[in-house]
Amino acid sequence: MNREKLQDAGVDLKKGLRNFSGNQLIYNRFLMSYTTDSHLENCKKVYKEKDDVQLEEQLQALQRLVGKLGMEDFAGQCQQAIDALQAGEGQKVSDTLEEMQTTHEKVIAALKF
């Protein structure tokens, strides 16, 4: 895990650690478990299926997860996608999902470094 690259990817490690009551071991375990999380893939799948209810549920779950882990930029992107979905702005949802994929890839690369 490369802390500098995580910070560059928008991960606030101090906030994430605070969210786990300062327990570094548990925080690291949950942070590393993000590498196998499927919420973003599920979001893209249900978006293609045009299932707005499931998409919103998946986006909200992903937002809670990444927020808890200190990924504030990513959580903000989730909120942008939720707002666009609720406003019926399909292209903005698609664009935001692409941005989220880029952020996700940066985080994964930093975690696997």
mmCIF file of N, CA and C in Angstrom:
data_model
loop_
_atom_site.group_PDB
_atom_site.id
_atom_site.type_symbol
_atom_site.label_atom_id
_atom_site.label_comp_id
_atom_site.label_asym_id
_atom_site.label_seq_id
_atom_site.Cartn_x
_atom_site.Cartn_y
_atom_site.Cartn_z
ATOM 1 N N MET A 1 0.853 -1.168 0.000
ATOM 2 C CA MET A 1 0.000 0.000 0.000
ATOM 3 C C MET A 1 0.902 1.235 0.000
ATOM 4 N N ASN A 2 0.647 2.130 -0.956
ATOM 5 C CA ASN A 2 1.450 3.329 -1.078
ATOM 6 C C ASN A 2 0.626 4.517 -0.575
ATOM 7 N N ARG A 3 0.963 4.996 0.604
ATOM 8 C CA ARG A 3 0.188 6.064 1.245
ATOM 9 C C ARG A 3 0.183 7.351 0.424
ATOM 10 N N GLU A 4 1.308 7.684 -0.178
ATOM 11 C CA GLU A 4 1.374 8.901 -0.976
ATOM 12 C C GLU A 4 0.437 8.805 -2.185
ATOM 13 N N LYS A 5 0.443 7.652 -2.850
ATOM 14 C CA LYS A 5 -0.441 7.468 -4.005
ATOM 15 C C LYS A 5 -1.911 7.441 -3.572
ATOM 16 N N LEU A 6 -2.178 6.895 -2.392
ATOM 17 C CA LEU A 6 -3.552 6.915 -1.886
ATOM 18 C C LEU A 6 -4.011 8.355 -1.672
ATOM 19 N N GLN A 7 -3.150 9.162 -1.089
ATOM 20 C CA GLN A 7 -3.493 10.564 -0.876
ATOM 21 C C GLN A 7 -3.694 11.271 -2.212
ATOM 22 N N ASP A 8 -2.842 10.966 -3.189
ATOM 23 C CA ASP A 8 -2.987 11.542 -4.530
ATOM 24 C C ASP A 8 -4.309 11.120 -5.179
ATOM 25 N N ALA A 9 -4.805 9.946 -4.806
ATOM 26 C CA ALA A 9 -6.072 9.440 -5.348
ATOM 27 C C ALA A 9 -7.277 9.972 -4.575
ATOM 28 N N GLY A 10 -7.018 10.854 -3.601
ATOM 29 C CA GLY A 10 -8.112 11.478 -2.859
ATOM 30 C C GLY A 10 -8.514 10.767 -1.591
ATOM 31 N N VAL A 11 -7.642 9.910 -1.083
ATOM 32 C CA VAL A 11 -7.941 9.192 0.162
ATOM 33 C C VAL A 11 -7.370 9.988 1.333
ATOM 34 N N ASP A 12 -8.237 10.382 2.246
ATOM 35 C CA ASP A 12 -7.823 11.074 3.459
ATOM 36 C C ASP A 12 -7.596 10.003 4.530
ATOM 37 N N LEU A 13 -6.350 9.580 4.637
ATOM 38 C CA LEU A 13 -6.023 8.468 5.537
ATOM 39 C C LEU A 13 -6.312 8.802 6.994
ATOM 40 N N LYS A 14 -6.103 10.040 7.385
ATOM 41 C CA LYS A 14 -6.374 10.425 8.777
ATOM 42 C C LYS A 14 -7.858 10.346 9.084
ATOM 43 N N LYS A 15 -8.675 10.829 8.167
ATOM 44 C CA LYS A 15 -10.124 10.763 8.380
ATOM 45 C C LYS A 15 -10.595 9.312 8.382
ATOM 46 N N GLY A 16 -10.095 8.531 7.445
ATOM 47 C CA GLY A 16 -10.464 7.120 7.412
ATOM 48 C C GLY A 16 -10.115 6.419 8.711
ATOM 49 N N LEU A 17 -8.925 6.700 9.215
ATOM 50 C CA LEU A 17 -8.491 6.085 10.475
ATOM 51 C C LEU A 17 -9.399 6.533 11.619
ATOM 52 N N ARG A 18 -9.767 7.811 11.646
ATOM 53 C CA ARG A 18 -10.691 8.304 12.684
ATOM 54 C C ARG A 18 -12.027 7.574 12.599
ATOM 55 N N ASN A 19 -12.478 7.280 11.375
ATOM 56 C CA ASN A 19 -13.750 6.569 11.213
ATOM 57 C C ASN A 19 -13.712 5.160 11.785
ATOM 58 N N PHE A 20 -12.508 4.655 11.997
ATOM 59 C CA PHE A 20 -12.330 3.330 12.604
ATOM 60 C C PHE A 20 -11.777 3.467 14.013
ATOM 61 N N SER A 21 -12.101 4.571 14.653
ATOM 62 C CA SER A 21 -11.714 4.851 16.044
ATOM 63 C C SER A 21 -10.211 4.731 16.266
ATOM 64 N N GLY A 22 -9.438 5.052 15.258
ATOM 65 C CA GLY A 22 -7.989 5.039 15.392
ATOM 66 C C GLY A 22 -7.361 3.656 15.343
ATOM 67 N N ASN A 23 -8.160 2.634 15.055
ATOM 68 C CA ASN A 23 -7.629 1.272 15.020
ATOM 69 C C ASN A 23 -7.011 1.015 13.642
ATOM 70 N N GLN A 24 -5.698 1.163 13.563
ATOM 71 C CA GLN A 24 -4.975 1.047 12.297
ATOM 72 C C GLN A 24 -5.138 -0.330 11.654
ATOM 73 N N LEU A 25 -5.102 -1.377 12.450
ATOM 74 C CA LEU A 25 -5.212 -2.733 11.926
ATOM 75 C C LEU A 25 -6.553 -2.942 11.218
ATOM 76 N N ILE A 26 -7.622 -2.541 11.865
ATOM 77 C CA ILE A 26 -8.948 -2.728 11.269
ATOM 78 C C ILE A 26 -9.107 -1.834 10.041
ATOM 79 N N TYR A 27 -8.646 -0.586 10.144
ATOM 80 C CA TYR A 27 -8.745 0.316 9.002
ATOM 81 C C TYR A 27 -7.992 -0.248 7.800
ATOM 82 N N ASN A 28 -6.775 -0.704 8.015
ATOM 83 C CA ASN A 28 -5.995 -1.276 6.912
ATOM 84 C C ASN A 28 -6.693 -2.485 6.308
ATOM 85 N N ARG A 29 -7.275 -3.308 7.152
ATOM 86 C CA ARG A 29 -7.978 -4.499 6.670
ATOM 87 C C ARG A 29 -9.157 -4.103 5.772
ATOM 88 N N PHE A 30 -9.950 -3.130 6.229
ATOM 89 C CA PHE A 30 -11.093 -2.690 5.426
ATOM 90 C C PHE A 30 -10.635 -1.974 4.162
ATOM 91 N N LEU A 31 -9.579 -1.193 4.271
ATOM 92 C CA LEU A 31 -9.054 -0.499 3.100
ATOM 93 C C LEU A 31 -8.594 -1.501 2.050
ATOM 94 N N MET A 32 -7.888 -2.523 2.466
ATOM 95 C CA MET A 32 -7.417 -3.543 1.522
ATOM 96 C C MET A 32 -8.576 -4.371 0.969
ATOM 97 N N SER A 33 -9.625 -4.546 1.753
ATOM 98 C CA SER A 33 -10.769 -5.326 1.259
ATOM 99 C C SER A 33 -11.495 -4.573 0.141
ATOM 100 N N TYR A 34 -11.251 -3.274 0.027
ATOM 101 C CA TYR A 34 -11.865 -2.504 -1.047
ATOM 102 C C TYR A 34 -11.439 -3.042 -2.419
ATOM 103 N N THR A 35 -10.269 -3.655 -2.500
ATOM 104 C CA THR A 35 -9.766 -4.151 -3.782
ATOM 105 C C THR A 35 -10.695 -5.214 -4.388
ATOM 106 N N THR A 36 -11.519 -5.839 -3.578
ATOM 107 C CA THR A 36 -12.432 -6.872 -4.083
ATOM 108 C C THR A 36 -13.897 -6.429 -4.041
ATOM 109 N N ASP A 37 -14.130 -5.164 -3.732
ATOM 110 C CA ASP A 37 -15.497 -4.662 -3.646
ATOM 111 C C ASP A 37 -16.124 -4.586 -5.042
ATOM 112 N N SER A 38 -17.396 -4.908 -5.136
ATOM 113 C CA SER A 38 -18.069 -4.962 -6.440
ATOM 114 C C SER A 38 -19.122 -3.877 -6.645
ATOM 115 N N HIS A 39 -19.250 -2.934 -5.731
ATOM 116 C CA HIS A 39 -20.304 -1.925 -5.863
ATOM 117 C C HIS A 39 -20.209 -1.123 -7.162
ATOM 118 N N LEU A 40 -19.018 -0.714 -7.550
ATOM 119 C CA LEU A 40 -18.894 0.083 -8.770
ATOM 120 C C LEU A 40 -19.277 -0.738 -10.000
ATOM 121 N N GLU A 41 -18.841 -1.984 -10.044
ATOM 122 C CA GLU A 41 -19.225 -2.858 -11.163
ATOM 123 C C GLU A 41 -20.736 -3.047 -11.191
ATOM 124 N N ASN A 42 -21.331 -3.193 -10.017
ATOM 125 C CA ASN A 42 -22.790 -3.333 -9.938
ATOM 126 C C ASN A 42 -23.482 -2.074 -10.438
ATOM 127 N N CYS A 43 -22.910 -0.901 -10.097
ATOM 128 C CA CYS A 43 -23.476 0.365 -10.569
ATOM 129 C C CYS A 43 -23.492 0.412 -12.090
ATOM 130 N N LYS A 44 -22.371 0.057 -12.686
ATOM 131 C CA LYS A 44 -22.285 0.100 -14.149
ATOM 132 C C LYS A 44 -23.252 -0.901 -14.788
ATOM 133 N N LYS A 45 -23.391 -2.059 -14.160
ATOM 134 C CA LYS A 45 -24.287 -3.095 -14.689
ATOM 135 C C LYS A 45 -25.740 -2.627 -14.663
ATOM 136 N N VAL A 46 -26.185 -2.133 -13.524
ATOM 137 C CA VAL A 46 -27.588 -1.731 -13.425
ATOM 138 C C VAL A 46 -27.855 -0.439 -14.210
ATOM 139 N N TYR A 47 -26.828 0.372 -14.413
ATOM 140 C CA TYR A 47 -26.992 1.546 -15.277
ATOM 141 C C TYR A 47 -27.313 1.094 -16.703
ATOM 142 N N LYS A 48 -26.562 0.118 -17.179
ATOM 143 C CA LYS A 48 -26.807 -0.397 -18.539
ATOM 144 C C LYS A 48 -28.182 -1.039 -18.655
ATOM 145 N N GLU A 49 -28.647 -1.619 -17.546
ATOM 146 C CA GLU A 49 -29.968 -2.248 -17.526
ATOM 147 C C GLU A 49 -31.087 -1.225 -17.321
ATOM 148 N N LYS A 50 -30.697 0.027 -17.091
ATOM 149 C CA LYS A 50 -31.645 1.128 -16.859
ATOM 150 C C LYS A 50 -32.531 0.889 -15.637
ATOM 151 N N ASP A 51 -31.926 0.296 -14.611
ATOM 152 C CA ASP A 51 -32.636 0.042 -13.353
ATOM 153 C C ASP A 51 -32.245 1.148 -12.369
ATOM 154 N N ASP A 52 -32.981 2.261 -12.433
ATOM 155 C CA ASP A 52 -32.634 3.434 -11.635
ATOM 156 C C ASP A 52 -32.728 3.193 -10.133
ATOM 157 N N VAL A 53 -33.666 2.374 -9.713
ATOM 158 C CA VAL A 53 -33.821 2.100 -8.282
ATOM 159 C C VAL A 53 -32.585 1.366 -7.764
ATOM 160 N N GLN A 54 -32.183 0.316 -8.456
ATOM 161 C CA GLN A 54 -30.991 -0.431 -8.044
ATOM 162 C C GLN A 54 -29.735 0.420 -8.161
ATOM 163 N N LEU A 55 -29.672 1.250 -9.192
ATOM 164 C CA LEU A 55 -28.505 2.111 -9.366
ATOM 165 C C LEU A 55 -28.363 3.057 -8.183
ATOM 166 N N GLU A 56 -29.447 3.672 -7.783
ATOM 167 C CA GLU A 56 -29.378 4.585 -6.643
ATOM 168 C C GLU A 56 -28.973 3.839 -5.372
ATOM 169 N N GLU A 57 -29.512 2.656 -5.173
ATOM 170 C CA GLU A 57 -29.136 1.862 -3.988
ATOM 171 C C GLU A 57 -27.647 1.512 -4.007
ATOM 172 N N GLN A 58 -27.145 1.100 -5.157
ATOM 173 C CA GLN A 58 -25.729 0.741 -5.269
ATOM 174 C C GLN A 58 -24.833 1.967 -5.085
ATOM 175 N N LEU A 59 -25.240 3.092 -5.663
ATOM 176 C CA LEU A 59 -24.463 4.321 -5.501
ATOM 177 C C LEU A 59 -24.417 4.762 -4.043
ATOM 178 N N GLN A 60 -25.549 4.660 -3.361
ATOM 179 C CA GLN A 60 -25.583 5.051 -1.949
ATOM 180 C C GLN A 60 -24.719 4.120 -1.097
ATOM 181 N N ALA A 61 -24.767 2.833 -1.388
ATOM 182 C CA ALA A 61 -23.938 1.875 -0.642
ATOM 183 C C ALA A 61 -22.459 2.152 -0.894
ATOM 184 N N LEU A 62 -22.105 2.415 -2.148
ATOM 185 C CA LEU A 62 -20.716 2.726 -2.485
ATOM 186 C C LEU A 62 -20.286 4.023 -1.816
ATOM 187 N N GLN A 63 -21.157 5.004 -1.808
ATOM 188 C CA GLN A 63 -20.834 6.285 -1.171
ATOM 189 C C GLN A 63 -20.555 6.098 0.319
ATOM 190 N N ARG A 64 -21.371 5.313 0.988
ATOM 191 C CA ARG A 64 -21.140 5.056 2.419
ATOM 192 C C ARG A 64 -19.812 4.348 2.638
ATOM 193 N N LEU A 65 -19.529 3.362 1.804
ATOM 194 C CA LEU A 65 -18.289 2.597 1.946
ATOM 195 C C LEU A 65 -17.068 3.476 1.746
ATOM 196 N N VAL A 66 -17.016 4.182 0.618
ATOM 197 C CA VAL A 66 -15.816 4.974 0.336
ATOM 198 C C VAL A 66 -15.696 6.145 1.294
ATOM 199 N N GLY A 67 -16.823 6.681 1.734
ATOM 200 C CA GLY A 67 -16.780 7.745 2.740
ATOM 201 C C GLY A 67 -16.189 7.254 4.045
ATOM 202 N N LYS A 68 -16.597 6.080 4.466
ATOM 203 C CA LYS A 68 -16.076 5.483 5.698
ATOM 204 C C LYS A 68 -14.566 5.252 5.596
ATOM 205 N N LEU A 69 -14.108 4.911 4.393
ATOM 206 C CA LEU A 69 -12.685 4.635 4.193
ATOM 207 C C LEU A 69 -11.850 5.905 3.993
ATOM 208 N N GLY A 70 -12.506 7.070 3.960
ATOM 209 C CA GLY A 70 -11.786 8.328 3.818
ATOM 210 C C GLY A 70 -11.593 8.768 2.377
ATOM 211 N N MET A 71 -12.332 8.166 1.455
ATOM 212 C CA MET A 71 -12.219 8.520 0.039
ATOM 213 C C MET A 71 -13.233 9.623 -0.267
ATOM 214 N N GLU A 72 -12.924 10.824 0.195
ATOM 215 C CA GLU A 72 -13.871 11.931 0.100
ATOM 216 C C GLU A 72 -14.191 12.326 -1.340
ATOM 217 N N ASP A 73 -13.180 12.365 -2.202
ATOM 218 C CA ASP A 73 -13.422 12.722 -3.605
ATOM 219 C C ASP A 73 -14.356 11.703 -4.254
ATOM 220 N N PHE A 74 -14.110 10.447 -3.980
ATOM 221 C CA PHE A 74 -14.920 9.367 -4.533
ATOM 222 C C PHE A 74 -16.354 9.459 -4.006
ATOM 223 N N ALA A 75 -16.497 9.726 -2.716
ATOM 224 C CA ALA A 75 -17.834 9.867 -2.132
ATOM 225 C C ALA A 75 -18.567 11.037 -2.783
ATOM 226 N N GLY A 76 -17.840 12.111 -3.080
ATOM 227 C CA GLY A 76 -18.436 13.250 -3.763
ATOM 228 C C GLY A 76 -18.890 12.895 -5.167
ATOM 229 N N GLN A 77 -18.107 12.079 -5.851
ATOM 230 C CA GLN A 77 -18.506 11.624 -7.187
ATOM 231 C C GLN A 77 -19.772 10.781 -7.103
ATOM 232 N N CYS A 78 -19.870 9.958 -6.080
ATOM 233 C CA CYS A 78 -21.089 9.158 -5.885
ATOM 234 C C CYS A 78 -22.293 10.074 -5.722
ATOM 235 N N GLN A 79 -22.125 11.127 -4.930
ATOM 236 C CA GLN A 79 -23.232 12.061 -4.722
ATOM 237 C C GLN A 79 -23.600 12.771 -6.018
ATOM 238 N N GLN A 80 -22.607 13.124 -6.824
ATOM 239 C CA GLN A 80 -22.884 13.753 -8.118
ATOM 240 C C GLN A 80 -23.718 12.818 -9.000
ATOM 241 N N ALA A 81 -23.360 11.546 -8.998
ATOM 242 C CA ALA A 81 -24.105 10.573 -9.802
ATOM 243 C C ALA A 81 -25.529 10.419 -9.280
ATOM 244 N N ILE A 82 -25.690 10.389 -7.963
ATOM 245 C CA ILE A 82 -27.029 10.280 -7.367
ATOM 246 C C ILE A 82 -27.860 11.499 -7.738
ATOM 247 N N ASP A 83 -27.269 12.681 -7.616
ATOM 248 C CA ASP A 83 -27.993 13.909 -7.954
ATOM 249 C C ASP A 83 -28.410 13.914 -9.425
ATOM 250 N N ALA A 84 -27.490 13.506 -10.302
ATOM 251 C CA ALA A 84 -27.791 13.466 -11.739
ATOM 252 C C ALA A 84 -28.887 12.443 -12.025
ATOM 253 N N LEU A 85 -28.826 11.306 -11.361
ATOM 254 C CA LEU A 85 -29.844 10.272 -11.540
ATOM 255 C C LEU A 85 -31.215 10.800 -11.130
ATOM 256 N N GLN A 86 -31.267 11.441 -9.984
ATOM 257 C CA GLN A 86 -32.540 11.962 -9.486
ATOM 258 C C GLN A 86 -33.080 13.089 -10.368
ATOM 259 N N ALA A 87 -32.176 13.795 -11.055
ATOM 260 C CA ALA A 87 -32.592 14.877 -11.954
ATOM 261 C C ALA A 87 -32.903 14.374 -13.364
ATOM 262 N N GLY A 88 -32.702 13.068 -13.582
ATOM 263 C CA GLY A 88 -32.975 12.498 -14.895
ATOM 264 C C GLY A 88 -31.939 12.851 -15.944
ATOM 265 N N GLU A 89 -30.716 13.149 -15.495
ATOM 266 C CA GLU A 89 -29.636 13.532 -16.400
ATOM 267 C C GLU A 89 -28.756 12.321 -16.704
ATOM 268 N N GLY A 90 -29.242 11.479 -17.612
ATOM 269 C CA GLY A 90 -28.577 10.215 -17.920
ATOM 270 C C GLY A 90 -27.146 10.367 -18.390
ATOM 271 N N GLN A 91 -26.864 11.361 -19.235
ATOM 272 C CA GLN A 91 -25.500 11.538 -19.735
ATOM 273 C C GLN A 91 -24.549 11.934 -18.610
ATOM 274 N N LYS A 92 -25.033 12.764 -17.690
ATOM 275 C CA LYS A 92 -24.191 13.160 -16.553
ATOM 276 C C LYS A 92 -23.917 11.956 -15.651
ATOM 277 N N VAL A 93 -24.904 11.090 -15.487
ATOM 278 C CA VAL A 93 -24.685 9.864 -14.710
ATOM 279 C C VAL A 93 -23.594 9.041 -15.381
ATOM 280 N N SER A 94 -23.691 8.868 -16.680
ATOM 281 C CA SER A 94 -22.696 8.093 -17.423
ATOM 282 C C SER A 94 -21.298 8.703 -17.290
ATOM 283 N N ASP A 95 -21.217 10.019 -17.460
ATOM 284 C CA ASP A 95 -19.921 10.696 -17.343
ATOM 285 C C ASP A 95 -19.337 10.546 -15.942
ATOM 286 N N THR A 96 -20.196 10.660 -14.942
ATOM 287 C CA THR A 96 -19.722 10.546 -13.556
ATOM 288 C C THR A 96 -19.271 9.128 -13.252
ATOM 289 N N LEU A 97 -19.983 8.132 -13.789
ATOM 290 C CA LEU A 97 -19.543 6.745 -13.595
ATOM 291 C C LEU A 97 -18.163 6.523 -14.206
ATOM 292 N N GLU A 98 -17.881 7.165 -15.325
ATOM 293 C CA GLU A 98 -16.547 7.061 -15.930
ATOM 294 C C GLU A 98 -15.493 7.705 -15.032
ATOM 295 N N GLU A 99 -15.814 8.871 -14.461
ATOM 296 C CA GLU A 99 -14.894 9.522 -13.528
ATOM 297 C C GLU A 99 -14.657 8.629 -12.304
ATOM 298 N N MET A 100 -15.718 8.009 -11.839
ATOM 299 C CA MET A 100 -15.614 7.123 -10.685
ATOM 300 C C MET A 100 -14.715 5.941 -10.997
ATOM 301 N N GLN A 101 -14.806 5.413 -12.208
ATOM 302 C CA GLN A 101 -13.951 4.298 -12.625
ATOM 303 C C GLN A 101 -12.479 4.715 -12.578
ATOM 304 N N THR A 102 -12.188 5.917 -13.039
ATOM 305 C CA THR A 102 -10.814 6.420 -13.010
ATOM 306 C C THR A 102 -10.314 6.537 -11.575
ATOM 307 N N THR A 103 -11.137 7.102 -10.707
ATOM 308 C CA THR A 103 -10.764 7.224 -9.294
ATOM 309 C C THR A 103 -10.547 5.848 -8.687
ATOM 310 N N HIS A 104 -11.449 4.941 -8.964
ATOM 311 C CA HIS A 104 -11.362 3.565 -8.464
ATOM 312 C C HIS A 104 -10.027 2.930 -8.885
ATOM 313 N N GLU A 105 -9.669 3.092 -10.139
ATOM 314 C CA GLU A 105 -8.422 2.501 -10.643
ATOM 315 C C GLU A 105 -7.196 3.093 -9.947
ATOM 316 N N LYS A 106 -7.223 4.390 -9.663
ATOM 317 C CA LYS A 106 -6.111 5.024 -8.954
ATOM 318 C C LYS A 106 -5.991 4.477 -7.531
ATOM 319 N N VAL A 107 -7.120 4.318 -6.880
ATOM 320 C CA VAL A 107 -7.115 3.787 -5.508
ATOM 321 C C VAL A 107 -6.602 2.347 -5.510
ATOM 322 N N ILE A 108 -7.107 1.531 -6.422
ATOM 323 C CA ILE A 108 -6.675 0.126 -6.502
ATOM 324 C C ILE A 108 -5.178 0.047 -6.767
ATOM 325 N N ALA A 109 -4.677 0.857 -7.694
ATOM 326 C CA ALA A 109 -3.248 0.854 -7.998
ATOM 327 C C ALA A 109 -2.427 1.206 -6.772
ATOM 328 N N ALA A 110 -2.887 2.174 -6.000
ATOM 329 C CA ALA A 110 -2.163 2.578 -4.786
ATOM 330 C C ALA A 110 -2.217 1.493 -3.713
ATOM 331 N N LEU A 111 -3.332 0.798 -3.641
ATOM 332 C CA LEU A 111 -3.475 -0.257 -2.639
ATOM 333 C C LEU A 111 -2.622 -1.475 -2.990
ATOM 334 N N LYS A 112 -2.476 -1.740 -4.261
ATOM 335 C CA LYS A 112 -1.731 -2.930 -4.677
ATOM 336 C C LYS A 112 -0.238 -2.660 -4.839
ATOM 337 N N PHE A 113 0.187 -1.413 -4.700
ATOM 338 C CA PHE A 113 1.591 -1.036 -4.884
ATOM 339 C C PHE A 113 2.459 -1.673 -3.816
#
